[in-house]
Amino acid sequence: MFASKCVDAFSLLPSIKGAGGPGRGRGSVQHKIPCLFVTKVQEEPSTKRDNQSFRVLATGDVNLKALEADIHNAIPTEKVDGTCCYITKYKGVPYLWARLDRKPTKQAEKRYRKFQLNKTSSTEFTWNINDDFRTVPESWIPARGVVQLEGQPQPDENGHIPGWIPVEQESRQYCWHGSAVNYETKVALVMKAHSEQNLLEITTVHLMELLEQTLELVGTHINGNPYGLGNKKQPVHALVSHGVLQIQNPPSLSYSDLITWFEESQEGKIEGIVWHCTNGVLIKLHRQHVGLQWPVTNPYLTARPVCINVDLSKYNCNFEPKSSFLVLAKLNGERFDHLKDIHWDNVGNNCTEGV
């Protein structure tokens, strides 16, 4: 039996301390990313897609943790709406890993929720890690930063043990993850900031260059596809390293200025902001923290110009028919004034043919 305190949930973003800036993060996973402002829980229907019966709202008072991290000199970056991934080695080679939390059984979860509701003292909740949690594949690993006690990873305040599972190329469960990587050529499809200001680039990047980074998988079948990548007939998915989309004209850190920026600025049509502080601390603000909805019509990412640099002729490989690589290779060398200008139906014609 193991005693576990209700610790903070874990973000899967890496620290960027000493790593050369956002998007090149290395090192341990941080605890739950603090909100820029002090927050309060409001018990009412939420706009979130997971249908929680409450929402977390910012009060307008800047969080002490943000001030201690020197938030005024931090680098603001766009919070991208996708599903979190991780690239690390598996069987000796770089692999894409999908987020998979080890969750309690129904009985254990019911017991834990009852404890939370009836807690009247500082008594710790006792988990039996072997019996209270559902089994996970042998290849599963806990996320860095997960508390371990006597060699056993411990659950967070939500009763989950955050972790990762390698994405096999033939996996049906993680087929959309797999469509953005190719292990034969050892490359991934990545959306990133181009050296030209404001320009996006979708290109291939060697997995070794992304080693130990966390990223967001975005695309057709992820979170309702707020960025309009591909379509059901021809799905398209790509990876975005955390912290690479820096905000060029950020608002001040006042509550009212941030709301105005989210509502009125084109650049503010994003899910939220993550500030990368010089000491490695991350601070976030989701637009829903200030009572605004997400997703929005025509988010900023879709309004940015984009160039496609996906040349498959240099790879001696037969890409899978549904691979996003084949779709984007049809656009190799093209540039669009806006990401949303790509007409995916036209691109998809004959995309299963060899490139």
PDB file of N, CA, C and O in Angstrom, residues 131-161:
ATOM      1  N   ASP A 131      -3.346  -2.598  -7.576  1.00  0.00           N
ATOM      2  CA  ASP A 131      -4.745  -3.033  -7.675  1.00  0.00           C
ATOM      3  C   ASP A 131      -5.704  -1.935  -8.115  1.00  0.00           C
ATOM      4  O   ASP A 131      -6.757  -2.227  -8.690  1.00  0.00           O
ATOM      5  N   ASP A 132      -5.382  -0.673  -7.836  1.00  0.00           N
ATOM      6  CA  ASP A 132      -6.331   0.424  -8.064  1.00  0.00           C
ATOM      7  C   ASP A 132      -6.270   0.998  -9.479  1.00  0.00           C
ATOM      8  O   ASP A 132      -7.144   1.791  -9.849  1.00  0.00           O
ATOM      9  N   PHE A 133      -5.279   0.632 -10.256  1.00  0.00           N
ATOM     10  CA  PHE A 133      -5.118   1.246 -11.574  1.00  0.00           C
ATOM     11  C   PHE A 133      -5.210   0.217 -12.697  1.00  0.00           C
ATOM     12  O   PHE A 133      -4.807  -0.933 -12.555  1.00  0.00           O
ATOM     13  N   ARG A 134      -5.779   0.689 -13.797  1.00  0.00           N
ATOM     14  CA  ARG A 134      -5.923  -0.167 -14.961  1.00  0.00           C
ATOM     15  C   ARG A 134      -4.553  -0.505 -15.541  1.00  0.00           C
ATOM     16  O   ARG A 134      -3.609   0.267 -15.410  1.00  0.00           O
ATOM     17  N   THR A 135      -4.484  -1.654 -16.153  1.00  0.00           N
ATOM     18  CA  THR A 135      -3.220  -2.073 -16.740  1.00  0.00           C
ATOM     19  C   THR A 135      -2.908  -1.235 -17.985  1.00  0.00           C
ATOM     20  O   THR A 135      -3.812  -0.726 -18.647  1.00  0.00           O
ATOM     21  N   VAL A 136      -1.661  -1.087 -18.251  1.00  0.00           N
ATOM     22  CA  VAL A 136      -1.201  -0.372 -19.446  1.00  0.00           C
ATOM     23  C   VAL A 136      -0.226  -1.281 -20.188  1.00  0.00           C
ATOM     24  O   VAL A 136       0.332  -2.213 -19.603  1.00  0.00           O
ATOM     25  N   PRO A 137      -0.011  -1.033 -21.478  1.00  0.00           N
ATOM     26  CA  PRO A 137       0.938  -1.860 -22.229  1.00  0.00           C
ATOM     27  C   PRO A 137       2.330  -1.834 -21.596  1.00  0.00           C
ATOM     28  O   PRO A 137       2.715  -0.875 -20.922  1.00  0.00           O
ATOM     29  N   GLU A 138       3.070  -2.892 -21.816  1.00  0.00           N
ATOM     30  CA  GLU A 138       4.406  -3.015 -21.237  1.00  0.00           C
ATOM     31  C   GLU A 138       5.322  -1.882 -21.686  1.00  0.00           C
ATOM     32  O   GLU A 138       6.238  -1.476 -20.966  1.00  0.00           O
ATOM     33  N   SER A 139       5.061  -1.332 -22.858  1.00  0.00           N
ATOM     34  CA  SER A 139       5.913  -0.264 -23.394  1.00  0.00           C
ATOM     35  C   SER A 139       5.619   1.100 -22.780  1.00  0.00           C
ATOM     36  O   SER A 139       6.345   2.067 -23.028  1.00  0.00           O
ATOM     37  N   TRP A 140       4.552   1.203 -21.984  1.00  0.00           N
ATOM     38  CA  TRP A 140       4.164   2.476 -21.375  1.00  0.00           C
ATOM     39  C   TRP A 140       5.239   2.972 -20.413  1.00  0.00           C
ATOM     40  O   TRP A 140       5.863   2.194 -19.696  1.00  0.00           O
ATOM     41  N   ILE A 141       5.458   4.308 -20.407  1.00  0.00           N
ATOM     42  CA  ILE A 141       6.382   4.917 -19.451  1.00  0.00           C
ATOM     43  C   ILE A 141       5.701   6.113 -18.786  1.00  0.00           C
ATOM     44  O   ILE A 141       4.900   6.806 -19.422  1.00  0.00           O
ATOM     45  N   PRO A 142       5.987   6.369 -17.512  1.00  0.00           N
ATOM     46  CA  PRO A 142       5.428   7.565 -16.872  1.00  0.00           C
ATOM     47  C   PRO A 142       6.110   8.819 -17.393  1.00  0.00           C
ATOM     48  O   PRO A 142       7.263   8.777 -17.830  1.00  0.00           O
ATOM     49  N   ALA A 143       5.385   9.928 -17.381  1.00  0.00           N
ATOM     50  CA  ALA A 143       5.964  11.202 -17.807  1.00  0.00           C
ATOM     51  C   ALA A 143       7.050  11.630 -16.827  1.00  0.00           C
ATOM     52  O   ALA A 143       6.997  11.309 -15.638  1.00  0.00           O
ATOM     53  N   ARG A 144       8.037  12.341 -17.351  1.00  0.00           N
ATOM     54  CA  ARG A 144       9.065  12.873 -16.470  1.00  0.00           C
ATOM     55  C   ARG A 144       8.435  13.835 -15.478  1.00  0.00           C
ATOM     56  O   ARG A 144       7.596  14.645 -15.834  1.00  0.00           O
ATOM     57  N   GLY A 145       8.870  13.762 -14.233  1.00  0.00           N
ATOM     58  CA  GLY A 145       8.325  14.649 -13.218  1.00  0.00           C
ATOM     59  C   GLY A 145       7.246  13.992 -12.399  1.00  0.00           C
ATOM     60  O   GLY A 145       6.854  14.525 -11.355  1.00  0.00           O
ATOM     61  N   VAL A 146       6.733  12.844 -12.838  1.00  0.00           N
ATOM     62  CA  VAL A 146       5.750  12.118 -12.039  1.00  0.00           C
ATOM     63  C   VAL A 146       6.428  11.643 -10.757  1.00  0.00           C
ATOM     64  O   VAL A 146       7.515  11.056 -10.796  1.00  0.00           O
ATOM     65  N   VAL A 147       5.805  11.904  -9.619  1.00  0.00           N
ATOM     66  CA  VAL A 147       6.368  11.505  -8.333  1.00  0.00           C
ATOM     67  C   VAL A 147       6.421   9.990  -8.242  1.00  0.00           C
ATOM     68  O   VAL A 147       5.464   9.296  -8.603  1.00  0.00           O
ATOM     69  N   GLN A 148       7.541   9.477  -7.783  1.00  0.00           N
ATOM     70  CA  GLN A 148       7.671   8.035  -7.593  1.00  0.00           C
ATOM     71  C   GLN A 148       7.959   7.742  -6.133  1.00  0.00           C
ATOM     72  O   GLN A 148       8.720   8.453  -5.472  1.00  0.00           O
ATOM     73  N   LEU A 149       7.322   6.691  -5.630  1.00  0.00           N
ATOM     74  CA  LEU A 149       7.496   6.279  -4.244  1.00  0.00           C
ATOM     75  C   LEU A 149       7.817   4.790  -4.240  1.00  0.00           C
ATOM     76  O   LEU A 149       7.030   3.969  -4.726  1.00  0.00           O
ATOM     77  N   GLU A 150       8.994   4.476  -3.725  1.00  0.00           N
ATOM     78  CA  GLU A 150       9.464   3.086  -3.702  1.00  0.00           C
ATOM     79  C   GLU A 150       9.388   2.450  -5.093  1.00  0.00           C
ATOM     80  O   GLU A 150       8.982   1.297  -5.262  1.00  0.00           O
ATOM     81  N   GLY A 151       9.769   3.254  -6.108  1.00  0.00           N
ATOM     82  CA  GLY A 151       9.805   2.743  -7.464  1.00  0.00           C
ATOM     83  C   GLY A 151       8.473   2.707  -8.181  1.00  0.00           C
ATOM     84  O   GLY A 151       8.402   2.286  -9.334  1.00  0.00           O
ATOM     85  N   GLN A 152       7.403   3.172  -7.529  1.00  0.00           N
ATOM     86  CA  GLN A 152       6.071   3.162  -8.123  1.00  0.00           C
ATOM     87  C   GLN A 152       5.642   4.578  -8.477  1.00  0.00           C
ATOM     88  O   GLN A 152       5.614   5.456  -7.608  1.00  0.00           O
ATOM     89  N   PRO A 153       5.316   4.863  -9.752  1.00  0.00           N
ATOM     90  CA  PRO A 153       4.812   6.198 -10.112  1.00  0.00           C
ATOM     91  C   PRO A 153       3.499   6.481  -9.422  1.00  0.00           C
ATOM     92  O   PRO A 153       2.622   5.610  -9.353  1.00  0.00           O
ATOM     93  N   GLN A 154       3.359   7.698  -8.898  1.00  0.00           N
ATOM     94  CA  GLN A 154       2.189   8.061  -8.103  1.00  0.00           C
ATOM     95  C   GLN A 154       1.209   8.939  -8.896  1.00  0.00           C
ATOM     96  O   GLN A 154       1.629   9.732  -9.747  1.00  0.00           O
ATOM     97  N   PRO A 155      -0.087   8.814  -8.626  1.00  0.00           N
ATOM     98  CA  PRO A 155      -1.089   9.615  -9.344  1.00  0.00           C
ATOM     99  C   PRO A 155      -1.051  11.081  -8.949  1.00  0.00           C
ATOM    100  O   PRO A 155      -0.597  11.443  -7.855  1.00  0.00           O
ATOM    101  N   ASP A 156      -1.554  11.935  -9.849  1.00  0.00           N
ATOM    102  CA  ASP A 156      -1.636  13.359  -9.586  1.00  0.00           C
ATOM    103  C   ASP A 156      -2.934  13.668  -8.844  1.00  0.00           C
ATOM    104  O   ASP A 156      -3.644  12.767  -8.383  1.00  0.00           O
ATOM    105  N   GLU A 157      -3.254  14.953  -8.728  1.00  0.00           N
ATOM    106  CA  GLU A 157      -4.435  15.356  -7.971  1.00  0.00           C
ATOM    107  C   GLU A 157      -5.734  14.900  -8.617  1.00  0.00           C
ATOM    108  O   GLU A 157      -6.782  14.867  -7.972  1.00  0.00           O
ATOM    109  N   ASN A 158      -5.685  14.527  -9.900  1.00  0.00           N
ATOM    110  CA  ASN A 158      -6.878  14.026 -10.582  1.00  0.00           C
ATOM    111  C   ASN A 158      -7.009  12.508 -10.484  1.00  0.00           C
ATOM    112  O   ASN A 158      -7.957  11.929 -11.009  1.00  0.00           O
ATOM    113  N   GLY A 159      -6.041  11.873  -9.838  1.00  0.00           N
ATOM    114  CA  GLY A 159      -6.086  10.421  -9.725  1.00  0.00           C
ATOM    115  C   GLY A 159      -5.540   9.712 -10.951  1.00  0.00           C
ATOM    116  O   GLY A 159      -5.776   8.519 -11.123  1.00  0.00           O
ATOM    117  N   HIS A 160      -4.799  10.429 -11.799  1.00  0.00           N
ATOM    118  CA  HIS A 160      -4.219   9.845 -13.006  1.00  0.00           C
ATOM    119  C   HIS A 160      -2.691   9.824 -12.893  1.00  0.00           C
ATOM    120  O   HIS A 160      -2.102  10.662 -12.217  1.00  0.00           O
ATOM    121  N   ILE A 161      -2.073   8.878 -13.597  1.00  0.00           N
ATOM    122  CA  ILE A 161      -0.615   8.859 -13.701  1.00  0.00           C
ATOM    123  C   ILE A 161      -0.259   9.198 -15.143  1.00  0.00           C
ATOM    124  O   ILE A 161      -0.388   8.358 -16.039  1.00  0.00           O
TER     125      ILE A 161
END
